[in-house]
Amino acid sequence: GQNIDQPTEMTATEGAIVQINCTYQTSGFNGLFWYQQHAGEAPTFLSYNVLDGLEEKGRFSSFLSRSKGYSYLLLKELQMKDSASYLCAVVDSNYQLIWGAGTKLIIKP
Amino acid sequence: GAVVSQHPSWVICKSGTSVKIECRSLDFQATTMFWYRQFPKQSLMLMATSNEGSKATYEQGVEKDKFLINHASLTLSTLTVTSAHPEDSSFYICSAKDRDYEQYFGPGTRLTVT
């Protein structure tokens, strides 16, 4: 079966750095997305990785290792508004999005 | 660009009635639209995938006769919850994609069935 694992919940301090990991086992791979979802709102796009390596976009970076079936989202200089759920999703061989359950990130002052 | 709208944003209805939710891609043509349901503190659950002009493909466990999906054009898909019951109360989110892989999400519709 297809499976995406990410931690259920993480806590971090304002101003600090946090890394949210995502591991996947899917039938084929055509890219990995990270989405942010605030409570009561729809997900918003953060990043897309299809090649190995690190993609940096402001305070957020996303890393992919296809050989390890592993990705992480790195958030720097955390702000209170970063408190949200972070969803990892993989595009499989049928070009369908397979979703992780999401990681709830709690930022403390 | 790539804006998806949903209407209504929230709706309250009585048990036994039907509710229609619209999903529109405003500035692109969506070859495929997806309907998700999300219960509180849970992740997105894909309900169905629809391609313009063809029947929707429903995920296992989703009743196709209860959740009617119509993808009549490249910019509009509708989800009708028929004979709604309190357990159908949820956050319904649509997304649309064109020829690339990214899904653009609508703002969601919160349905409460009393």
mmCIF file of C-alpha atoms in Angstrom:
data_model
loop_
_atom_site.group_PDB
_atom_site.id
_atom_site.type_symbol
_atom_site.label_atom_id
_atom_site.label_comp_id
_atom_site.label_asym_id
_atom_site.label_seq_id
_atom_site.Cartn_x
_atom_site.Cartn_y
_atom_site.Cartn_z
ATOM 1 C CA GLY A 1 0.000 0.000 0.000
ATOM 2 C CA GLN A 2 0.914 3.631 -0.143
ATOM 3 C CA ASN A 3 1.963 5.358 3.014
ATOM 4 C CA ILE A 4 3.129 8.764 4.106
ATOM 5 C CA ASP A 5 4.395 9.326 7.642
ATOM 6 C CA GLN A 6 4.895 12.586 9.448
ATOM 7 C CA PRO A 7 4.806 13.433 13.147
ATOM 8 C CA THR A 8 1.391 14.220 14.532
ATOM 9 C CA GLU A 9 2.425 17.262 16.516
ATOM 10 C CA MET A 10 5.500 19.375 17.202
ATOM 11 C CA THR A 11 6.167 22.297 19.504
ATOM 12 C CA ALA A 12 8.754 25.015 18.951
ATOM 13 C CA THR A 13 9.657 28.427 20.304
ATOM 14 C CA GLU A 14 9.169 31.736 18.554
ATOM 15 C CA GLY A 15 12.345 32.754 16.753
ATOM 16 C CA ALA A 16 13.740 29.236 16.671
ATOM 17 C CA ILE A 17 14.102 26.701 13.842
ATOM 18 C CA VAL A 18 11.999 23.571 13.380
ATOM 19 C CA GLN A 19 12.283 20.665 10.964
ATOM 20 C CA ILE A 20 9.218 18.630 10.020
ATOM 21 C CA ASN A 21 10.035 15.251 8.514
ATOM 22 C CA CYS A 22 8.054 13.238 6.012
ATOM 23 C CA THR A 23 8.788 9.693 4.842
ATOM 24 C CA TYR A 24 6.894 7.991 2.070
ATOM 25 C CA GLN A 25 6.368 4.650 0.393
ATOM 26 C CA THR A 26 4.374 5.093 -2.786
ATOM 27 C CA SER A 27 3.872 3.393 -6.117
ATOM 28 C CA GLY A 28 6.091 5.646 -8.159
ATOM 29 C CA PHE A 29 7.127 9.193 -7.481
ATOM 30 C CA ASN A 30 6.471 12.352 -9.441
ATOM 31 C CA GLY A 31 7.160 14.977 -6.842
ATOM 32 C CA LEU A 32 6.405 15.991 -3.285
ATOM 33 C CA PHE A 33 4.408 18.955 -2.021
ATOM 34 C CA TRP A 34 4.312 20.740 1.284
ATOM 35 C CA TYR A 35 1.165 22.654 2.188
ATOM 36 C CA GLN A 36 0.330 24.838 5.175
ATOM 37 C CA GLN A 37 -3.144 24.752 6.651
ATOM 38 C CA HIS A 38 -4.388 27.081 9.365
ATOM 39 C CA ALA A 39 -7.309 25.888 11.443
ATOM 40 C CA GLY A 40 -10.592 26.326 9.625
ATOM 41 C CA GLU A 41 -8.938 27.250 6.347
ATOM 42 C CA ALA A 42 -7.990 25.431 3.163
ATOM 43 C CA PRO A 43 -4.375 24.358 2.543
ATOM 44 C CA THR A 44 -1.993 26.771 0.865
ATOM 45 C CA PHE A 45 0.987 25.788 -1.261
ATOM 46 C CA LEU A 46 4.465 26.055 0.249
ATOM 47 C CA SER A 47 6.829 24.046 -1.931
ATOM 48 C CA TYR A 48 7.269 21.382 -4.587
ATOM 49 C CA ASN A 49 10.328 19.114 -4.872
ATOM 50 C CA VAL A 50 10.903 16.633 -7.657
ATOM 51 C CA LEU A 51 14.713 16.473 -7.680
ATOM 52 C CA ASP A 52 17.003 15.663 -4.772
ATOM 53 C CA GLY A 53 18.279 18.565 -2.771
ATOM 54 C CA LEU A 54 17.246 21.653 -0.909
ATOM 55 C CA GLU A 55 14.831 24.286 -2.183
ATOM 56 C CA GLU A 56 14.930 27.542 -0.251
ATOM 57 C CA LYS A 57 12.153 30.082 -0.255
ATOM 58 C CA GLY A 58 12.508 32.796 2.333
ATOM 59 C CA ARG A 59 12.133 31.434 5.846
ATOM 60 C CA PHE A 60 10.941 28.074 4.515
ATOM 61 C CA SER A 61 13.111 25.393 2.902
ATOM 62 C CA SER A 62 12.218 21.934 1.679
ATOM 63 C CA PHE A 63 14.575 19.011 1.172
ATOM 64 C CA LEU A 64 14.098 15.799 -0.792
ATOM 65 C CA SER A 65 15.978 12.500 -0.970
ATOM 66 C CA ARG A 66 14.257 10.178 -3.421
ATOM 67 C CA SER A 67 16.545 7.239 -2.645
ATOM 68 C CA LYS A 68 15.559 7.422 1.013
ATOM 69 C CA GLY A 69 11.900 8.276 0.438
ATOM 70 C CA TYR A 70 12.377 11.256 2.714
ATOM 71 C CA SER A 71 11.647 14.936 2.791
ATOM 72 C CA TYR A 72 11.701 17.660 5.389
ATOM 73 C CA LEU A 73 10.318 21.141 5.708
ATOM 74 C CA LEU A 74 12.562 23.570 7.568
ATOM 75 C CA LEU A 75 11.070 26.687 9.095
ATOM 76 C CA LYS A 76 13.446 29.384 10.339
ATOM 77 C CA GLU A 77 12.874 32.438 12.533
ATOM 78 C CA LEU A 78 9.562 31.031 13.663
ATOM 79 C CA GLN A 79 6.690 33.434 14.102
ATOM 80 C CA MET A 80 3.460 32.917 15.991
ATOM 81 C CA LYS A 81 1.569 32.958 12.687
ATOM 82 C CA ASP A 82 3.464 29.813 11.658
ATOM 83 C CA SER A 83 1.283 27.843 14.064
ATOM 84 C CA ALA A 84 -0.596 25.602 11.663
ATOM 85 C CA SER A 85 -0.730 22.097 10.285
ATOM 86 C CA TYR A 86 1.828 21.183 7.658
ATOM 87 C CA LEU A 87 0.800 18.591 5.105
ATOM 88 C CA CYS A 88 3.171 16.453 3.062
ATOM 89 C CA ALA A 89 1.773 15.039 -0.191
ATOM 90 C CA VAL A 90 3.379 12.832 -2.844
ATOM 91 C CA VAL A 91 2.442 12.550 -6.512
ATOM 92 C CA ASP A 92 2.417 8.848 -7.358
ATOM 93 C CA SER A 93 2.882 7.033 -10.660
ATOM 94 C CA ASN A 94 -0.751 7.716 -11.599
ATOM 95 C CA TYR A 95 -0.204 11.421 -10.916
ATOM 96 C CA GLN A 96 -2.511 11.236 -7.928
ATOM 97 C CA LEU A 97 -1.740 13.143 -4.740
ATOM 98 C CA ILE A 98 -1.238 10.935 -1.708
ATOM 99 C CA TRP A 99 -1.656 12.935 1.477
ATOM 100 C CA GLY A 100 0.020 12.585 4.846
ATOM 101 C CA ALA A 101 -2.071 13.143 7.958
ATOM 102 C CA GLY A 102 -0.340 16.442 8.655
ATOM 103 C CA THR A 103 1.849 17.769 11.442
ATOM 104 C CA LYS A 104 0.348 20.251 13.841
ATOM 105 C CA LEU A 105 2.996 22.822 14.723
ATOM 106 C CA ILE A 106 2.536 24.763 17.947
ATOM 107 C CA ILE A 107 4.641 27.882 18.412
ATOM 108 C CA LYS A 108 5.198 29.125 21.945
ATOM 109 C CA PRO A 109 6.382 32.626 22.845
ATOM 110 C CA GLY B 1 -3.254 33.532 -10.866
ATOM 111 C CA ALA B 2 -4.648 30.066 -10.124
ATOM 112 C CA VAL B 3 -7.558 31.127 -7.958
ATOM 113 C CA VAL B 4 -10.271 28.701 -6.945
ATOM 114 C CA SER B 5 -13.488 29.883 -5.354
ATOM 115 C CA GLN B 6 -16.106 27.976 -3.416
ATOM 116 C CA HIS B 7 -19.658 28.909 -2.642
ATOM 117 C CA PRO B 8 -21.106 29.048 -0.103
ATOM 118 C CA SER B 9 -18.420 29.569 2.556
ATOM 119 C CA TRP B 10 -20.673 28.097 5.182
ATOM 120 C CA VAL B 11 -24.140 26.626 5.267
ATOM 121 C CA ILE B 12 -26.490 25.370 7.933
ATOM 122 C CA CYS B 13 -29.269 23.038 6.852
ATOM 123 C CA LYS B 14 -31.828 20.768 8.411
ATOM 124 C CA SER B 15 -31.465 17.023 8.421
ATOM 125 C CA GLY B 16 -32.964 15.455 5.321
ATOM 126 C CA THR B 17 -32.405 18.399 3.010
ATOM 127 C CA SER B 18 -29.866 18.644 0.183
ATOM 128 C CA VAL B 19 -27.053 21.128 -0.132
ATOM 129 C CA LYS B 20 -25.119 22.123 -3.253
ATOM 130 C CA ILE B 21 -21.555 23.432 -3.085
ATOM 131 C CA GLU B 22 -19.932 25.072 -6.092
ATOM 132 C CA CYS B 23 -16.252 25.082 -6.940
ATOM 133 C CA ARG B 24 -14.931 27.382 -9.654
ATOM 134 C CA SER B 25 -11.490 27.914 -11.151
ATOM 135 C CA LEU B 26 -11.459 31.633 -11.853
ATOM 136 C CA ASP B 27 -8.432 32.170 -14.070
ATOM 137 C CA PHE B 28 -7.536 28.797 -15.501
ATOM 138 C CA GLN B 29 -9.192 25.766 -16.982
ATOM 139 C CA ALA B 30 -9.242 22.858 -14.598
ATOM 140 C CA THR B 31 -8.969 19.515 -16.297
ATOM 141 C CA THR B 32 -9.446 17.790 -12.970
ATOM 142 C CA MET B 33 -11.174 18.814 -9.767
ATOM 143 C CA PHE B 34 -11.022 17.094 -6.419
ATOM 144 C CA TRP B 35 -13.415 17.089 -3.508
ATOM 145 C CA TYR B 36 -12.112 16.612 0.018
ATOM 146 C CA ARG B 37 -13.742 16.361 3.402
ATOM 147 C CA GLN B 38 -12.018 17.245 6.613
ATOM 148 C CA PHE B 39 -13.329 16.521 10.086
ATOM 149 C CA PRO B 40 -12.002 18.516 13.037
ATOM 150 C CA LYS B 41 -8.380 17.803 13.881
ATOM 151 C CA GLN B 42 -8.083 15.299 11.045
ATOM 152 C CA SER B 43 -6.308 15.399 7.720
ATOM 153 C CA LEU B 44 -7.878 15.864 4.341
ATOM 154 C CA MET B 45 -9.834 12.896 3.050
ATOM 155 C CA LEU B 46 -10.234 12.657 -0.703
ATOM 156 C CA MET B 47 -13.850 11.946 -1.566
ATOM 157 C CA ALA B 48 -13.798 11.948 -5.343
ATOM 158 C CA THR B 49 -11.950 13.021 -8.448
ATOM 159 C CA SER B 50 -13.810 14.497 -11.362
ATOM 160 C CA ASN B 51 -12.752 15.212 -14.901
ATOM 161 C CA GLU B 52 -14.710 17.582 -17.079
ATOM 162 C CA GLY B 53 -17.412 15.841 -19.031
ATOM 163 C CA SER B 54 -17.042 12.443 -17.402
ATOM 164 C CA LYS B 55 -18.318 10.703 -14.311
ATOM 165 C CA ALA B 56 -16.538 11.265 -11.045
ATOM 166 C CA THR B 57 -14.330 8.595 -9.531
ATOM 167 C CA TYR B 58 -15.242 8.057 -5.900
ATOM 168 C CA GLU B 59 -12.911 6.840 -3.185
ATOM 169 C CA GLN B 60 -13.726 3.669 -1.351
ATOM 170 C CA GLY B 61 -16.377 4.198 1.274
ATOM 171 C CA VAL B 62 -17.842 7.341 -0.282
ATOM 172 C CA GLU B 63 -21.456 6.916 -1.349
ATOM 173 C CA LYS B 64 -21.827 8.165 -4.895
ATOM 174 C CA ASP B 65 -25.611 8.406 -4.575
ATOM 175 C CA LYS B 66 -25.291 10.604 -1.538
ATOM 176 C CA PHE B 67 -22.508 12.863 -2.759
ATOM 177 C CA LEU B 68 -23.401 13.844 -6.302
ATOM 178 C CA ILE B 69 -20.631 15.453 -8.298
ATOM 179 C CA ASN B 70 -21.121 17.261 -11.572
ATOM 180 C CA HIS B 71 -18.155 18.646 -13.497
ATOM 181 C CA ALA B 72 -20.059 20.346 -16.270
ATOM 182 C CA SER B 73 -17.332 22.640 -17.544
ATOM 183 C CA LEU B 74 -13.609 23.252 -17.277
ATOM 184 C CA THR B 75 -14.234 25.905 -14.631
ATOM 185 C CA LEU B 76 -17.083 24.539 -12.549
ATOM 186 C CA SER B 77 -17.688 21.476 -10.431
ATOM 187 C CA THR B 78 -20.532 21.013 -7.978
ATOM 188 C CA LEU B 79 -20.946 18.699 -5.003
ATOM 189 C CA THR B 80 -24.475 18.011 -3.807
ATOM 190 C CA VAL B 81 -24.912 16.404 -0.419
ATOM 191 C CA THR B 82 -28.289 14.698 -0.660
ATOM 192 C CA SER B 83 -30.487 13.957 2.348
ATOM 193 C CA ALA B 84 -27.893 15.434 4.666
ATOM 194 C CA HIS B 85 -27.549 14.118 8.204
ATOM 195 C CA PRO B 86 -25.682 15.542 11.212
ATOM 196 C CA GLU B 87 -22.779 13.168 10.595
ATOM 197 C CA ASP B 88 -22.249 14.872 7.221
ATOM 198 C CA SER B 89 -21.329 18.061 9.050
ATOM 199 C CA SER B 90 -17.765 18.759 7.992
ATOM 200 C CA PHE B 91 -15.431 21.086 6.147
ATOM 201 C CA TYR B 92 -15.651 20.403 2.405
ATOM 202 C CA ILE B 93 -12.768 21.606 0.280
ATOM 203 C CA CYS B 94 -12.381 21.473 -3.462
ATOM 204 C CA SER B 95 -9.181 21.758 -5.430
ATOM 205 C CA ALA B 96 -8.444 22.094 -9.104
ATOM 206 C CA LYS B 97 -5.466 21.439 -11.273
ATOM 207 C CA ASP B 98 -4.606 22.223 -14.850
ATOM 208 C CA ARG B 99 -1.888 20.347 -16.685
ATOM 209 C CA ASP B 100 0.741 20.494 -13.973
ATOM 210 C CA TYR B 101 0.672 18.592 -10.710
ATOM 211 C CA GLU B 102 -0.101 21.330 -8.244
ATOM 212 C CA GLN B 103 -3.560 21.468 -6.787
ATOM 213 C CA TYR B 104 -5.058 24.864 -6.101
ATOM 214 C CA PHE B 105 -7.461 24.793 -3.215
ATOM 215 C CA GLY B 106 -10.703 26.616 -2.739
ATOM 216 C CA PRO B 107 -11.335 28.314 0.618
ATOM 217 C CA GLY B 108 -13.618 25.514 1.793
ATOM 218 C CA THR B 109 -17.265 25.236 2.791
ATOM 219 C CA ARG B 110 -18.274 24.512 6.341
ATOM 220 C CA LEU B 111 -21.465 22.467 6.425
ATOM 221 C CA THR B 112 -23.494 22.095 9.599
ATOM 222 C CA VAL B 113 -26.510 19.805 9.548
ATOM 223 C CA THR B 114 -28.926 20.256 12.422
#
